[in-house]
mmCIF file of C-alpha atoms in Angstrom:
data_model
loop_
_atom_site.group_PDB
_atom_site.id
_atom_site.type_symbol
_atom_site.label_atom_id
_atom_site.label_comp_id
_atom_site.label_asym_id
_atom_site.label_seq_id
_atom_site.Cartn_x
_atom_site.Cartn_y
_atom_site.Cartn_z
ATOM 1 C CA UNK A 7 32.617 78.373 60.755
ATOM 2 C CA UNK A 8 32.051 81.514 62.378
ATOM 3 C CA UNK A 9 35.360 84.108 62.428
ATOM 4 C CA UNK A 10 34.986 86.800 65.717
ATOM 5 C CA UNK A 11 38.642 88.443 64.875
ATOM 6 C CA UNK A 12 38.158 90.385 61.646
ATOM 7 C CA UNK A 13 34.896 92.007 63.331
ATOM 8 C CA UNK A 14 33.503 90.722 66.841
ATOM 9 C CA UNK A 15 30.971 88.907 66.919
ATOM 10 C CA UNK A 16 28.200 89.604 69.697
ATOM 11 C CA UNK A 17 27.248 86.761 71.948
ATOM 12 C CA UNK A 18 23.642 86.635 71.998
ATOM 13 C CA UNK A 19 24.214 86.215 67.435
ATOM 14 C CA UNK A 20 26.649 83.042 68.158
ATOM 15 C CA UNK A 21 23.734 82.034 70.094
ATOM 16 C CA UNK A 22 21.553 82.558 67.462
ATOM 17 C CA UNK A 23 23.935 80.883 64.783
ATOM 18 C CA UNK A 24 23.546 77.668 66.851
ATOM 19 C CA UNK A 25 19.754 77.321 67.157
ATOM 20 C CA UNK A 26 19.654 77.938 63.096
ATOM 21 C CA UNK A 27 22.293 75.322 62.717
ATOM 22 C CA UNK A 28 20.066 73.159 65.106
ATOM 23 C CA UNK A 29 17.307 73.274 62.498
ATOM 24 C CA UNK A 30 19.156 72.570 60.083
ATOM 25 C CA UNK A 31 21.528 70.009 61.110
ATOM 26 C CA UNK A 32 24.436 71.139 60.967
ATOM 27 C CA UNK A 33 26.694 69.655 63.990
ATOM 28 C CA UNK A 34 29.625 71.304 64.209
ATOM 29 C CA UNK A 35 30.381 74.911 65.178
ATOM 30 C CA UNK A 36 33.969 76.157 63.972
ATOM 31 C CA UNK A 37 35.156 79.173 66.049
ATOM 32 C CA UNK A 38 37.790 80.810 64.528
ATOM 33 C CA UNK A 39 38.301 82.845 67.438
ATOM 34 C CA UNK A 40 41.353 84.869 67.058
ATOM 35 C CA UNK A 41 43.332 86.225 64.443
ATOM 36 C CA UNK A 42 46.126 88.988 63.324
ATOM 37 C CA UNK A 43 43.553 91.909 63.785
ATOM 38 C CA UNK A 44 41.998 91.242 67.303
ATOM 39 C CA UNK A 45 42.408 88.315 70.064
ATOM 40 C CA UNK A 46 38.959 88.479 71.698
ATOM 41 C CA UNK A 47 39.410 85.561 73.635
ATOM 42 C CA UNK A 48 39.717 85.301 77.664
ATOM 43 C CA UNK A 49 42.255 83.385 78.830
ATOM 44 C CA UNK A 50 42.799 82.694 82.560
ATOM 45 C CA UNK A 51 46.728 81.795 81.780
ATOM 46 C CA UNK A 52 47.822 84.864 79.685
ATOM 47 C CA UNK A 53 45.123 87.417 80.790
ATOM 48 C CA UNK A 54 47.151 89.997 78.987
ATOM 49 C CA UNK A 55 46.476 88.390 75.618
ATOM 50 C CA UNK A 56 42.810 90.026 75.376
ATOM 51 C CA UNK A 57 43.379 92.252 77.236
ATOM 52 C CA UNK A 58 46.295 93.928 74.753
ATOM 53 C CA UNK A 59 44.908 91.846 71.853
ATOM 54 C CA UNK A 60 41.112 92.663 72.047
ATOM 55 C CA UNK A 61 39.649 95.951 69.944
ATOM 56 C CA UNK A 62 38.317 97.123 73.079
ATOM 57 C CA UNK A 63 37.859 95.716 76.711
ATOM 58 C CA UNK A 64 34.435 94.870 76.176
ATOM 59 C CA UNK A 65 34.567 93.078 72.576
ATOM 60 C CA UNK A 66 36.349 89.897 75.103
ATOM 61 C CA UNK A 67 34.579 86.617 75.141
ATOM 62 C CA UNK A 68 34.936 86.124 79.132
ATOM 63 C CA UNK A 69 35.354 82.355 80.213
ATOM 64 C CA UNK A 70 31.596 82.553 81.557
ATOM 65 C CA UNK A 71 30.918 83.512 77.942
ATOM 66 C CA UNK A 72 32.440 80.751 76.613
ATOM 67 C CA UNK A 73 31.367 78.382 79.219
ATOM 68 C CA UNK A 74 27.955 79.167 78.307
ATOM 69 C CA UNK A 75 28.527 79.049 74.114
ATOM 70 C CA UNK A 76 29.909 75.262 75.069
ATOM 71 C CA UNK A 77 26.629 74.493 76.925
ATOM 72 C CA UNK A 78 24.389 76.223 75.051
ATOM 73 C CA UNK A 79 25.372 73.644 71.693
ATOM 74 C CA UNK A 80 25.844 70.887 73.620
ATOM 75 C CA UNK A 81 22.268 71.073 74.697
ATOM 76 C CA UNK A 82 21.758 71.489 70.242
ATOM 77 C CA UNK A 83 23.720 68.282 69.555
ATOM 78 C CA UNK A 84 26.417 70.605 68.442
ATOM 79 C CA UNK A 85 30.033 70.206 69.071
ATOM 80 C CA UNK A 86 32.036 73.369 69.047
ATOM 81 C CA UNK A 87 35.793 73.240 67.488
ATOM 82 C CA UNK A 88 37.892 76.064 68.276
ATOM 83 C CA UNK A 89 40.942 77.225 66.005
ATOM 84 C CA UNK A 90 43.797 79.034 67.295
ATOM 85 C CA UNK A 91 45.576 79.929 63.595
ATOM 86 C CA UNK A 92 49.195 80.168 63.806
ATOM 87 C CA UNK A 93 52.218 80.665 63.106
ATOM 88 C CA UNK A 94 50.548 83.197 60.927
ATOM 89 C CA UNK A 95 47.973 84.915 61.734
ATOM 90 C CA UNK A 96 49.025 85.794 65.248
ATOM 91 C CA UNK A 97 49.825 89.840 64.526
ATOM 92 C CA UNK A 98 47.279 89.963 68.308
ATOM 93 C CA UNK A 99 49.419 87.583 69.970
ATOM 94 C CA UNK A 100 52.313 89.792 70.264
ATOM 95 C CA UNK A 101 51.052 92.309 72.494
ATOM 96 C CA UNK A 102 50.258 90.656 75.166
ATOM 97 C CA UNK A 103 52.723 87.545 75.297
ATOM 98 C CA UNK A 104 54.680 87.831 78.348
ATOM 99 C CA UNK A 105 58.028 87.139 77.288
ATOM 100 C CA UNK A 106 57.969 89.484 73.871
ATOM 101 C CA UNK A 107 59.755 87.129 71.489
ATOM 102 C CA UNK A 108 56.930 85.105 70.316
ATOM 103 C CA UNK A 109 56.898 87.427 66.976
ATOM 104 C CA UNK A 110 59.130 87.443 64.238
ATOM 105 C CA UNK A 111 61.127 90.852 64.268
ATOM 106 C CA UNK A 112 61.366 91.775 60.774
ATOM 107 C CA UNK A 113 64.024 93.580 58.625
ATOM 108 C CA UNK A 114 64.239 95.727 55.773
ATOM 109 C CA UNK A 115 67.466 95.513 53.083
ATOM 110 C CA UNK A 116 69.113 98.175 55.067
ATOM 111 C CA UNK A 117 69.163 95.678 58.164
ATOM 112 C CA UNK A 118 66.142 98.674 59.553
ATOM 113 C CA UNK A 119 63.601 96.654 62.206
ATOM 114 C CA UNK A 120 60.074 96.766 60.724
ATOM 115 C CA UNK A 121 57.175 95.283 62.580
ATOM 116 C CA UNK A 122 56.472 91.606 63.105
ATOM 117 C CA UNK A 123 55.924 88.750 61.206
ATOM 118 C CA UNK A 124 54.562 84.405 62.183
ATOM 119 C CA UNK A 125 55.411 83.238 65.249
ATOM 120 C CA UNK A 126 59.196 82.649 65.611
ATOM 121 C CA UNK A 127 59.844 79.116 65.512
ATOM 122 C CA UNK A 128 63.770 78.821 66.263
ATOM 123 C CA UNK A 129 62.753 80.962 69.707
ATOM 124 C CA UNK A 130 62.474 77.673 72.047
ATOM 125 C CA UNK A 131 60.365 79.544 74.953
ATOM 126 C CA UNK A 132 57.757 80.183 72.174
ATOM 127 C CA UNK A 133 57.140 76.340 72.461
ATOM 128 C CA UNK A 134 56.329 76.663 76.383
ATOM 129 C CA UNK A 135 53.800 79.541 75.410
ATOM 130 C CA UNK A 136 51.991 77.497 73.144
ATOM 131 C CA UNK A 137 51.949 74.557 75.378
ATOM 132 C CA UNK A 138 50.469 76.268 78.125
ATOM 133 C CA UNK A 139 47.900 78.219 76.392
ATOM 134 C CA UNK A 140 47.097 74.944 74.259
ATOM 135 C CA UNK A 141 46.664 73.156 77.673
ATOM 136 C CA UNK A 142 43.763 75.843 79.124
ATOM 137 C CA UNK A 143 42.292 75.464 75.567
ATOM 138 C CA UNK A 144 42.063 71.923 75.863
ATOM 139 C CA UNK A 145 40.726 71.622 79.174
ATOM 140 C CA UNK A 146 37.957 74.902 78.509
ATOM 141 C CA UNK A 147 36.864 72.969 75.135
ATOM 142 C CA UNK A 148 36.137 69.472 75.479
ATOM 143 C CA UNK A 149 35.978 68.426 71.758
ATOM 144 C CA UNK A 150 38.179 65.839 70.616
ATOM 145 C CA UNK A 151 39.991 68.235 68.147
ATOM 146 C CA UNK A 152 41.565 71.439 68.099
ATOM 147 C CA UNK A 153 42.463 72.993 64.764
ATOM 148 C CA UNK A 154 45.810 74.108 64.465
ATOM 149 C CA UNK A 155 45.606 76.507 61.241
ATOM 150 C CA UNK A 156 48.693 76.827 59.492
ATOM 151 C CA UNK A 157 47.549 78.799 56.647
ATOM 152 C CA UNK A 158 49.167 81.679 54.698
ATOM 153 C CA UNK A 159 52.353 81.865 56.148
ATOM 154 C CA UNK A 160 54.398 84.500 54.507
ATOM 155 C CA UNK A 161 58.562 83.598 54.521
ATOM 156 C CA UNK A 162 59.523 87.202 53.729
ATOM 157 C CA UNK A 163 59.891 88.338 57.398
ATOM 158 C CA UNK A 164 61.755 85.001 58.014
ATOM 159 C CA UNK A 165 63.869 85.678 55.210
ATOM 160 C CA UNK A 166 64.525 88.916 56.598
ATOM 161 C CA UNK A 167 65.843 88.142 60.359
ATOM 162 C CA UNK A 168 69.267 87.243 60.345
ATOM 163 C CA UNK A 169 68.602 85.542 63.689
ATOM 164 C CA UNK A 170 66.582 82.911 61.624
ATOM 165 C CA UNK A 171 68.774 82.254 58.633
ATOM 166 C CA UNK A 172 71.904 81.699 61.507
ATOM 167 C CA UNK A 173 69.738 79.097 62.961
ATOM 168 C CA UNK A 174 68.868 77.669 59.801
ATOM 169 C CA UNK A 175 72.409 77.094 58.390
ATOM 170 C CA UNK A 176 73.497 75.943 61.640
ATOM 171 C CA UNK A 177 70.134 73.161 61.249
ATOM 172 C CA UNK A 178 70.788 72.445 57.729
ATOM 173 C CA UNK A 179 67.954 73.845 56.200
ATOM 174 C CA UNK A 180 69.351 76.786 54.572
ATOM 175 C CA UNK A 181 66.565 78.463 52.307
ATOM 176 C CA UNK A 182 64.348 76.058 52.855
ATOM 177 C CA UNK A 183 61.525 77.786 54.552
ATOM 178 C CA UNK A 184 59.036 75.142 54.055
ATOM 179 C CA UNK A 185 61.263 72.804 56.087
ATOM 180 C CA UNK A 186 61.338 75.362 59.162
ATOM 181 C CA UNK A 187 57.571 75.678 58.884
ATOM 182 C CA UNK A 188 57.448 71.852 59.023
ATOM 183 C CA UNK A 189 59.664 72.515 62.270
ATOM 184 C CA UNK A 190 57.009 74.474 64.162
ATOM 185 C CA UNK A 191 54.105 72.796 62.990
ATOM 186 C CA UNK A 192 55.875 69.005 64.184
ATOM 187 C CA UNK A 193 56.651 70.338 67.487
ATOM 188 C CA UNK A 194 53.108 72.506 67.903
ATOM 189 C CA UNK A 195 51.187 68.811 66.861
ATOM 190 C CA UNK A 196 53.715 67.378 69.437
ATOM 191 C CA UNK A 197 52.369 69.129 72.078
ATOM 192 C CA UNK A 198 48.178 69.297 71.045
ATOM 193 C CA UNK A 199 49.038 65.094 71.024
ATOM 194 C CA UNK A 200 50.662 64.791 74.650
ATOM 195 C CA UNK A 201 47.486 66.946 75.812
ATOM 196 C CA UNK A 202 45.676 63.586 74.030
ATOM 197 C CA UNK A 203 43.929 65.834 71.389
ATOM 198 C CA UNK A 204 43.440 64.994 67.946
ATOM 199 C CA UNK A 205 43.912 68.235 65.101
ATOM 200 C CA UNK A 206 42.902 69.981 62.636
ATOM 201 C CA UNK A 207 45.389 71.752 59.920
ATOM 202 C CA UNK A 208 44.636 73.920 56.339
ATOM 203 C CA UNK A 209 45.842 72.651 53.416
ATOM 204 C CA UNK A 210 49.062 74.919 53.094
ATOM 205 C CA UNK A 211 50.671 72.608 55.933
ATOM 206 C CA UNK A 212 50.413 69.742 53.242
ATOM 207 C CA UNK A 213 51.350 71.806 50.066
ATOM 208 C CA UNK A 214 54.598 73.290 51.678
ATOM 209 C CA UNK A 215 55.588 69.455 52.863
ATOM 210 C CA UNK A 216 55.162 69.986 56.659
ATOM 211 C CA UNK A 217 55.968 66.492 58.384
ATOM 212 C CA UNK A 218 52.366 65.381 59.432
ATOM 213 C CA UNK A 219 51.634 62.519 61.590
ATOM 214 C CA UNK A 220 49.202 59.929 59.841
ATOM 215 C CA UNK A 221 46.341 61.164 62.464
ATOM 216 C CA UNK A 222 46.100 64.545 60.959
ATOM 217 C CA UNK A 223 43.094 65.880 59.098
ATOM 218 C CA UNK A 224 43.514 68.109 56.448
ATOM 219 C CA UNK A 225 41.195 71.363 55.923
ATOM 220 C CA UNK A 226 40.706 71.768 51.881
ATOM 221 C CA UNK A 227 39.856 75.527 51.252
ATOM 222 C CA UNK A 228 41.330 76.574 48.124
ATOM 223 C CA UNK A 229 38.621 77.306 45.464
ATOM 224 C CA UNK A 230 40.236 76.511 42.038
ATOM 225 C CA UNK A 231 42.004 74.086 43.142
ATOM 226 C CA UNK A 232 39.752 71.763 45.649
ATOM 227 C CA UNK A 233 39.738 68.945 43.551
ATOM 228 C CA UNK A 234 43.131 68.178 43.143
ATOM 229 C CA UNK A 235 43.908 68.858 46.515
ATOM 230 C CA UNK A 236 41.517 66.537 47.705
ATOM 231 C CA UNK A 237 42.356 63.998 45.644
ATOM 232 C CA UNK A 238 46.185 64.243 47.013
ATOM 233 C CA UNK A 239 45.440 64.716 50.380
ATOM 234 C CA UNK A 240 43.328 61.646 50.469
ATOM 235 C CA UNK A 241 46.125 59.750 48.472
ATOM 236 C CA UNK A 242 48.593 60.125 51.094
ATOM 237 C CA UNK A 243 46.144 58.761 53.416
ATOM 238 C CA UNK A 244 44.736 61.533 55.448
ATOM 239 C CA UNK A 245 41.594 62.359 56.530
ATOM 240 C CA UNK A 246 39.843 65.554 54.705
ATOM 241 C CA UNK A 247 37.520 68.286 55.538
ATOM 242 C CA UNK A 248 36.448 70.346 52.752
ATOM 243 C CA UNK A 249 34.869 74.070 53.067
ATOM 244 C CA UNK A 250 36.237 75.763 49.304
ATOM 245 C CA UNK A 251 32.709 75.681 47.368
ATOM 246 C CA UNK A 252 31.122 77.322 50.676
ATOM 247 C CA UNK A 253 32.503 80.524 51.621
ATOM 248 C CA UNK A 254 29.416 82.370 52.539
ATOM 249 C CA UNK A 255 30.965 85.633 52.881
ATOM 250 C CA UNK A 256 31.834 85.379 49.007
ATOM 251 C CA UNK A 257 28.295 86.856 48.264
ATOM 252 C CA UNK A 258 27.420 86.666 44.416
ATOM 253 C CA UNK A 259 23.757 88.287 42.686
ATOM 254 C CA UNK A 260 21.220 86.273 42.615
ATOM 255 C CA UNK A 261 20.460 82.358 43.800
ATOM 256 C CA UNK A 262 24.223 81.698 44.884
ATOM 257 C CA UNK A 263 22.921 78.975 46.792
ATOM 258 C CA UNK A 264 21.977 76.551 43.600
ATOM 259 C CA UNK A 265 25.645 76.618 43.565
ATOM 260 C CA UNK A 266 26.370 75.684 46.829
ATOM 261 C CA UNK A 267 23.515 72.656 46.662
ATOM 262 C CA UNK A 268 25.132 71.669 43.106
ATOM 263 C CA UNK A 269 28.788 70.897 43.728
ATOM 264 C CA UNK A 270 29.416 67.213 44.847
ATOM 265 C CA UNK A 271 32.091 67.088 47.544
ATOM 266 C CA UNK A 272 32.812 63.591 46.432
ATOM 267 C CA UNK A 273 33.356 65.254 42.938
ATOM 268 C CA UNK A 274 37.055 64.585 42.376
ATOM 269 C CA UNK A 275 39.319 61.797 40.589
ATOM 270 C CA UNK A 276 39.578 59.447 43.732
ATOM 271 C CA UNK A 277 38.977 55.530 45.100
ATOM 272 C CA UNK A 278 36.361 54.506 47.137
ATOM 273 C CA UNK A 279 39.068 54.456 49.709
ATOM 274 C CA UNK A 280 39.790 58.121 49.524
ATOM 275 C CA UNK A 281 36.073 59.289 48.758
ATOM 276 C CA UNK A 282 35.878 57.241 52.436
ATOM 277 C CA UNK A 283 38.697 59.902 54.345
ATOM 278 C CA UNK A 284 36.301 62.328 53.454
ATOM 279 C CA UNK A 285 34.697 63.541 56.880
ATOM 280 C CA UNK A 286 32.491 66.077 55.787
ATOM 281 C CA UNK A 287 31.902 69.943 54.986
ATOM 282 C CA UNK A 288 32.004 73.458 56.253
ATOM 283 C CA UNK A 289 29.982 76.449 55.388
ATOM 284 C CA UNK A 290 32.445 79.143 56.331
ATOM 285 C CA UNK A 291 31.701 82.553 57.379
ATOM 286 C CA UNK A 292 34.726 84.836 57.365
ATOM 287 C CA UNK A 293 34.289 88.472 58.665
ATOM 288 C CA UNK A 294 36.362 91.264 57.205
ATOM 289 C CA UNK A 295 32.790 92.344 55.791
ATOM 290 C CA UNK A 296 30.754 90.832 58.433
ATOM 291 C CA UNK A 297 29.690 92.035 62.054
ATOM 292 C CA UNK A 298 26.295 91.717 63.953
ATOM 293 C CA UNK A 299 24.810 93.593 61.574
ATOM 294 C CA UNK A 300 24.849 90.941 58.661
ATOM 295 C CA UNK A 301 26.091 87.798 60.454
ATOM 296 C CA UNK A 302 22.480 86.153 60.554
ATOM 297 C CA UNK A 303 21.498 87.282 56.906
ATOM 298 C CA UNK A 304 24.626 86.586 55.244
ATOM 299 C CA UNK A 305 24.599 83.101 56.670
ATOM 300 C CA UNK A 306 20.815 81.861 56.660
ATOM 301 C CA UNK A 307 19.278 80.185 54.845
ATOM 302 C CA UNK A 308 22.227 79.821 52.625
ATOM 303 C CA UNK A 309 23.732 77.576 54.267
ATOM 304 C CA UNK A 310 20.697 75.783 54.404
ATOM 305 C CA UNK A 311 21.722 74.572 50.961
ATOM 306 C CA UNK A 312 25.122 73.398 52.232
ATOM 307 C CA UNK A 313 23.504 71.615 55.066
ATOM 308 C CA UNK A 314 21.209 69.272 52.702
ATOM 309 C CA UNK A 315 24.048 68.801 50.440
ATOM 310 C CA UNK A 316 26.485 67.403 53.437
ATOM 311 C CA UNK A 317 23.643 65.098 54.551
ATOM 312 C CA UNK A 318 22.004 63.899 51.496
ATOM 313 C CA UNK A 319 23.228 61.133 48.873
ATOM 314 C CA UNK A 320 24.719 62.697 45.999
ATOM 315 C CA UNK A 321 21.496 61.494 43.725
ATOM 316 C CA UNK A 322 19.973 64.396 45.804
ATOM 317 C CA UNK A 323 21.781 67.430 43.082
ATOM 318 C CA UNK A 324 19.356 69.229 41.497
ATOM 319 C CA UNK A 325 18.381 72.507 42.700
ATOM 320 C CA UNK A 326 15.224 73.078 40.713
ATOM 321 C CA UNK A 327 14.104 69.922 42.883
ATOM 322 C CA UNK A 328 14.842 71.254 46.071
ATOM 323 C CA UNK A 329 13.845 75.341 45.415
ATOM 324 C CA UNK A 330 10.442 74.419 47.007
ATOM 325 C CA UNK A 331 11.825 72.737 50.655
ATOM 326 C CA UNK A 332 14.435 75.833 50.912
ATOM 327 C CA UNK A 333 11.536 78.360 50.766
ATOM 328 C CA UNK A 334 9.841 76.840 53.569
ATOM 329 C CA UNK A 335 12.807 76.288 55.625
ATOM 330 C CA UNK A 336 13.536 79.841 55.234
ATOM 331 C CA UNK A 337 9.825 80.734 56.091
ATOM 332 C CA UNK A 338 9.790 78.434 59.393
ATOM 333 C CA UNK A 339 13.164 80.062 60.236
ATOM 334 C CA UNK A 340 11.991 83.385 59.964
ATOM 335 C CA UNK A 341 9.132 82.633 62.040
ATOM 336 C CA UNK A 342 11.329 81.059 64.748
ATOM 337 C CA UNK A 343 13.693 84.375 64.619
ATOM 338 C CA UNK A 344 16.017 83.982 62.433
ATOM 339 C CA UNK A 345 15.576 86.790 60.434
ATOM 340 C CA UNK A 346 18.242 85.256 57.493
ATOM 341 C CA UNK A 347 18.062 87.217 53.878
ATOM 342 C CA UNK A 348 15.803 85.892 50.839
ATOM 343 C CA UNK A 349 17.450 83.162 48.485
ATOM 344 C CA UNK A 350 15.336 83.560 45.241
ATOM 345 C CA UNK A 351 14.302 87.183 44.326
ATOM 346 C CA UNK A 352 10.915 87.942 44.545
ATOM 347 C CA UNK A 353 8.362 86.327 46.811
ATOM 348 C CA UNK A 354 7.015 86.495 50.650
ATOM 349 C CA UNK A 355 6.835 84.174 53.667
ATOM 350 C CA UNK A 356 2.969 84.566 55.263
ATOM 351 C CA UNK A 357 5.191 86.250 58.208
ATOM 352 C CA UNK A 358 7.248 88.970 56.329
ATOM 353 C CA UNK A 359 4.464 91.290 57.166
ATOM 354 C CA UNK A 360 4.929 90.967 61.120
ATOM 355 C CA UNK A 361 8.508 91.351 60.030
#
């Protein structure tokens, strides 16, 4: 998972991201495109969206852009999943949304407006936003999922509009934010499954009791807590995707990536059956200290480590085993370009010197 919001991304680097995860197997390409600080994607439906969402006019992934991302990792083997994050996360939304409700209008104790909080979900038009946009999305990205989001949604703006409480003692669901998050989220997986697309949701969508439909894969992220989560979310019977031991932006001293190659994402309290929901992993890449300056070295050949981990039997655990094979993956990758950051203190490559 690549994020292109909290710092944009340059092309020619998601390029590279690909051909590295081409030698290393890794299949998937999560693009969390947008987000609360920028909305650097191009849509042909709501033009004004990157245009008054975007840092600047030219940090915009244009459709040819993204036409050519698609092709460029189909050509790998790799599929490319694209996450639109919301009702939170969606602080770039507002600007450029036509109608300008989609935003919560917040309030302060004196009744005083104050900026803009999640997506308003008692706002009805908001619903015929999201269904358009999510219709160009589905039609520009052909993957079989789209992932929804649904993380970190903050109730205190909510709380605050006295528009929203109204509508929620009138729905009988008075203080009961959860509930009205459920509300949103049911009608947003609503719509992704009449545009016959399967989703993607983070974990908070399960912990705060959302209404899910059985089809719906949950996205495991929380660090301390991974286990158990797991564990539950595969008990109710839904499908998992796990990324909380691999947060590659979490950069630690030394050989961080013994830890990654060390933690068995079959490692929790669980059946067969459950262990069998489990679809896989994601190294994730989040940016609010990332741009094309360290994209390529922060991620490579770290995730390397993840990589063998997600495709190798679980006998396959000790580090000291596989120090040797990371070494000269990092060496071949270096000599094919990828010019990642070394994973075990001192040492060379027989290239470093053409470096």
């Amino acid at each position: 998972m690549v994020d292109t919001a909290r710092h944009f991304q340059p092309l020619h680097l998601l390029l590279q991201t690909l051909d590295a995860m081409e030698m290393n197997k890794l299949n998937v390409f999560h693009w969390h495109i947008v987000d609360d600080q920028a909305f650097p994607f191009e849509s042909t439906t709501f033009p004004d969206l990157s245009k008054k969402g975007a840092y600047n006019p030219t940090m915009v992934y244009s459709k040819a852009d993204v036409d050519h991302l698609l092709e460029y990792a189909r050509l790998r083997g790799i599929r490319v999943l694209v996450e639109f994050d919301s009702p939170g996360h969606t602080q770039s939304w507002g600007p450029g949304e036509p109608s300008g409700s989609l935003l919560t209008r917040c309030f302060d104790k004196e009744g005083k407006e104050h900026g803009h909080g999640p997506i308003d979900p008692t706002v009805e038009s908001n619903y015929d936003f999201i269904k358009k946009l999510f219709t160009e999305v589905s039609h520009r990205f052909p993957d079989q999922y789209l992932h929804l989001g649904g993380d970190e949604v903050s109730f205190d703006c909510w709380k605050s509009n006295p528009n929203i409480t109204a509508f929620m003692t009138a729905h009988r669901m008075a203080g009961n934010y959860s509930q009205l998050e459920s509300l949103y989220i049911q009608k947003v997986l609503d719509i992704v499954s009449g545009l016959q697309k399967s989703y993607i949701v983070w974990q908070e969508v399960l912990d705060n009791k959302a209404a899910l439909k059985p089809d719906t894969v949950v996205h495991v992220w929380i660090q301390d807590t991974w286990q158990k989560e797991i564990a539950r979310a595969t008990a109710s019977g839904y499908r998992t995707l796990l990324s909380a031991p691999w947060y590659l932006d979490w950069v630690s001293w030394g050989q961080d990536w013994v830890r990654y190659y060390e933690t068995d994402p079959l490692g929790f309290n669980g059946t067969e059956a459950q262990k069998a929901l489990v679809l896989g992993g994601e190294a994730c890449l989040w940016a609010e200290y990332v741009d094309g300056s360290n994209l390529i070295s922060k991620s490579w050949p770290r995730a390397s480590a993840i990589a063998e981990r997600l495709w190798s039997s679980s006998t396959h655990k000790k580090a000291s085993e596989a120090r040797g094979r990371f070494h000269g993956q990092f060496c071949r990758m270096q000599r094919l370009g990828i010019r990642g950051g070394p994973i075990d203190g001192p040492g060379f490559c027989l290239c470093d010197g053409a470096l």
